[in-house]
PDB file of C-alpha atoms in Angstrom:
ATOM      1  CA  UNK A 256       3.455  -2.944  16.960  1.00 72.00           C
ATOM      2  CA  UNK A 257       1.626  -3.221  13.567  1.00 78.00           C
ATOM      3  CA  UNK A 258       0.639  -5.888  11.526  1.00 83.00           C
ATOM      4  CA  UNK A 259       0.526  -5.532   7.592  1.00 86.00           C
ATOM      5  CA  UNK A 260      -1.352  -7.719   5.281  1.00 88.00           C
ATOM      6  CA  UNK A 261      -0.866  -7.082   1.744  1.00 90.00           C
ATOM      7  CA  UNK A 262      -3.173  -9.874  -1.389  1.00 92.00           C
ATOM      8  CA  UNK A 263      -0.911  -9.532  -4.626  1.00 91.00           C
ATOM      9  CA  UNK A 264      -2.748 -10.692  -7.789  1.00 89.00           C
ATOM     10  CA  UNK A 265      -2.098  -9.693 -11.530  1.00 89.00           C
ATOM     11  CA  UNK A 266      -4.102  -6.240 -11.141  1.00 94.00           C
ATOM     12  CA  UNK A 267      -3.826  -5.531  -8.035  1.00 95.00           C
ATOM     13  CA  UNK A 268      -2.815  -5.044  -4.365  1.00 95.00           C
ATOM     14  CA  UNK A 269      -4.928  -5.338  -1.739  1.00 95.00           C
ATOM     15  CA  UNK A 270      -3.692  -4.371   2.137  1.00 93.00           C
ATOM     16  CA  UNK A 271      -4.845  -4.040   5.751  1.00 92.00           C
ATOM     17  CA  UNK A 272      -2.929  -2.353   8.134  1.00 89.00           C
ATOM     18  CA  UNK A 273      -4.049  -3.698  11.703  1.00 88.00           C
ATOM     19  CA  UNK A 274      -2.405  -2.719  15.166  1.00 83.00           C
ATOM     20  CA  UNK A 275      -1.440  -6.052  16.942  1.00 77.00           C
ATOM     21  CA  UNK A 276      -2.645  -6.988  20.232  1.00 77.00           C
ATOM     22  CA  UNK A 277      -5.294  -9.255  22.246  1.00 82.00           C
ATOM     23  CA  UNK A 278      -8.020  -8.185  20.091  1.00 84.00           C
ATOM     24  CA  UNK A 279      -5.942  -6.538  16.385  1.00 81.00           C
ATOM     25  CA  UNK A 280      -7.892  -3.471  15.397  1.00 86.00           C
ATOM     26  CA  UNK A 281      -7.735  -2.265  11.597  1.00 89.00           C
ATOM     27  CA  UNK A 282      -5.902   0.926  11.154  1.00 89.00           C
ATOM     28  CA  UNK A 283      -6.606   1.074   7.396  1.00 92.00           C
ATOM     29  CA  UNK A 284      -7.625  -0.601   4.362  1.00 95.00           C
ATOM     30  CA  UNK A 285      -7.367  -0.432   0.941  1.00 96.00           C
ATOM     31  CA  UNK A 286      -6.376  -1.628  -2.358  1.00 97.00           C
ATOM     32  CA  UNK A 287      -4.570  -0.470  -5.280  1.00 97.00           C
ATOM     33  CA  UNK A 288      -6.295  -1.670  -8.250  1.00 97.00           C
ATOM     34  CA  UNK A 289      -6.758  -1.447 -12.529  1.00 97.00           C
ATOM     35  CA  UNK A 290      -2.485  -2.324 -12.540  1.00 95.00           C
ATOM     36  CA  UNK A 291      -1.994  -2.646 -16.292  1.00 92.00           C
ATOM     37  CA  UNK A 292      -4.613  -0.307 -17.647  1.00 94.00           C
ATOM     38  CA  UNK A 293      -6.208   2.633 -15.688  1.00 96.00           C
ATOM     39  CA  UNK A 294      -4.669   2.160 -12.032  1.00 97.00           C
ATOM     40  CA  UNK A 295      -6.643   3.360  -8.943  1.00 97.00           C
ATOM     41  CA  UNK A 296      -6.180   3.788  -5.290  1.00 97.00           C
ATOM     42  CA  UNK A 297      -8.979   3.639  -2.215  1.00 97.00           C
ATOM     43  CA  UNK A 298      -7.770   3.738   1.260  1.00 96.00           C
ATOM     44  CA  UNK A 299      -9.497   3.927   4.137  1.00 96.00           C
ATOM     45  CA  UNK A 300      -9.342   4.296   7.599  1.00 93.00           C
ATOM     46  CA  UNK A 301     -10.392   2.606  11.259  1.00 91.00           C
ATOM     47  CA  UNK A 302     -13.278   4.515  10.477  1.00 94.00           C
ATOM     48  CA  UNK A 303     -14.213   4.028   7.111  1.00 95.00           C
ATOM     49  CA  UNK A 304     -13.532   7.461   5.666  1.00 95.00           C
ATOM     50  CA  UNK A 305     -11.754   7.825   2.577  1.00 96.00           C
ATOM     51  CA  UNK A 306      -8.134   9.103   3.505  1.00 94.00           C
ATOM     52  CA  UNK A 307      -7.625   8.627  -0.467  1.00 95.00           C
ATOM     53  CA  UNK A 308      -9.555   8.191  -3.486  1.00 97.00           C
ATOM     54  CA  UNK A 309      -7.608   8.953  -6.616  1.00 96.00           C
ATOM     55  CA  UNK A 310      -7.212   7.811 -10.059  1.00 96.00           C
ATOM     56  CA  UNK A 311      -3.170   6.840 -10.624  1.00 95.00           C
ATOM     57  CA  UNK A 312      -0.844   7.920 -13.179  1.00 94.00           C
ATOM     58  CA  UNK A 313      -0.336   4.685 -16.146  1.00 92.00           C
ATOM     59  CA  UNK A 314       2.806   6.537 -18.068  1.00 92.00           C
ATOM     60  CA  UNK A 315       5.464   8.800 -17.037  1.00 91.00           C
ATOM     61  CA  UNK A 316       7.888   8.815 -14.007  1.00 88.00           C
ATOM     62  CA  UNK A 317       5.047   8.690 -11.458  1.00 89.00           C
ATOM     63  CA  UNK A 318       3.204   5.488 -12.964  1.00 93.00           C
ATOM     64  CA  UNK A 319       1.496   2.359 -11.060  1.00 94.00           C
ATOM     65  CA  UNK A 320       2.251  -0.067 -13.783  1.00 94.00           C
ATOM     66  CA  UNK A 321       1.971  -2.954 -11.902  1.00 93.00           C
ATOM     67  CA  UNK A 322       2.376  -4.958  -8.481  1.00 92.00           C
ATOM     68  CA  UNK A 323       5.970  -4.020  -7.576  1.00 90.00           C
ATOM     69  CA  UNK A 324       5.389   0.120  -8.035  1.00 92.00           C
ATOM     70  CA  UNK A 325       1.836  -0.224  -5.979  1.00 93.00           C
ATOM     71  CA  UNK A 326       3.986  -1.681  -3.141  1.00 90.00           C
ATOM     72  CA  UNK A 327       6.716   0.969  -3.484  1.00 88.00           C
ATOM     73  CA  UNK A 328       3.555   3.454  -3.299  1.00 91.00           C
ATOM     74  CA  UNK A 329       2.023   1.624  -0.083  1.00 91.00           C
ATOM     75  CA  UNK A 330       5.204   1.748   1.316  1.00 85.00           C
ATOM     76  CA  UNK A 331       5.847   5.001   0.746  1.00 85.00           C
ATOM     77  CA  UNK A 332       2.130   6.658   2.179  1.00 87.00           C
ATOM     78  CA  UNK A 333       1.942   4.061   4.894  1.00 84.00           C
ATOM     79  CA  UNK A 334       3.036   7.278   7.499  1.00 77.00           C
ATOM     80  CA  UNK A 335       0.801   9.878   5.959  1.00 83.00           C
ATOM     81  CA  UNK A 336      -2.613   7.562   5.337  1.00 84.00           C
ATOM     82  CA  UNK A 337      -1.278   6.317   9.540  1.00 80.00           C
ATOM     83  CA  UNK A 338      -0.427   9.259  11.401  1.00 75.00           C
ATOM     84  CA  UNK A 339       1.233   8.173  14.738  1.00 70.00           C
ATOM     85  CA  UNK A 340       2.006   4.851  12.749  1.00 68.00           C
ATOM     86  CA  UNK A 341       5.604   3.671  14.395  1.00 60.00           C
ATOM     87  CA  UNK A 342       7.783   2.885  11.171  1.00 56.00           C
ATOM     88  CA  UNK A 343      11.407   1.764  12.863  1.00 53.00           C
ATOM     89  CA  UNK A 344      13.872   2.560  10.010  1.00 48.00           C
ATOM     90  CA  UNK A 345      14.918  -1.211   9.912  1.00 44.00           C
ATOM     91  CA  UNK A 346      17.743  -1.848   7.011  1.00 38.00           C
ATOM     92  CA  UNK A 347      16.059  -5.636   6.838  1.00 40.00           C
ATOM     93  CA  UNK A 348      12.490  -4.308   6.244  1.00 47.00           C
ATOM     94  CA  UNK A 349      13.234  -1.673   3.924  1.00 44.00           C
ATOM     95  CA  UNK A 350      15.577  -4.132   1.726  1.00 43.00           C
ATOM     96  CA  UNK A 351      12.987  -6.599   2.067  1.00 47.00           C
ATOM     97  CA  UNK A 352      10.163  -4.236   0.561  1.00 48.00           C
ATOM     98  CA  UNK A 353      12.410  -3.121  -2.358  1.00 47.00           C
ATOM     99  CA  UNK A 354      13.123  -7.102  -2.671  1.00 45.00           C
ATOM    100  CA  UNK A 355       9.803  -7.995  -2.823  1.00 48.00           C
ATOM    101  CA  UNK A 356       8.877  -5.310  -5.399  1.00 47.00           C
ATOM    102  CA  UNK A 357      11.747  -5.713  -7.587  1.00 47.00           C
ATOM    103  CA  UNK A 358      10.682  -9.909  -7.750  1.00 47.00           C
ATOM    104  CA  UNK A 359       7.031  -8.753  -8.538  1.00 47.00           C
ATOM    105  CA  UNK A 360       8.671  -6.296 -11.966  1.00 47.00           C
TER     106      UNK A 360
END
């Protein structure tokens, strides 16, 4: 089991992903910052190396305008920045992460 932990401010999203236990060990970290203006994203694993460093699109159909489309991007590269990351196709999470992100538009 996993453990997400996600800071929501004006200009960005910060997260953790942690895998739950005795002793919870951080799989990744990273935020999703610059929302509004020139958006950027920095994760990084258990390890500390960059699994992604990139400067984010601000217009067009792939923009991070704000809160809601960082979470619909965390949610959607949580498997590829986690490999072997156990993501149960739940109907309840999934409706709750595009409820979240549609109250944070």
């Amino acid at each position: 089991m996993s453990l997400l932990i996600l800071n929501a401010g004006s200009s960005s999203l910060k997260f953790a992903l942690f895998a739950a236990g005795d002793a919870p060990a951080a799989l990744l970290t990273g935020k999703i910052d610059g929302l509004g203006s020139h958006p950027h994203v920095l994760v990084r694993g258990a390890d500390g190396a960059r699994l992604r460093d990139d400067t984010l699109a601000s217009s067009g159909p792939q923009a991070v305008r704000d809160v809601g489309d960082a979470i619909t991007l965390l949610f959607d590269s949580l498997a590829a920045w986690a490999p072997g990351l156990h993501c149960p196709a739940s109907a309840t999470g999934w409706c709750m992460a595009e409820s979240i992100s549609t109250v944070l538009r």
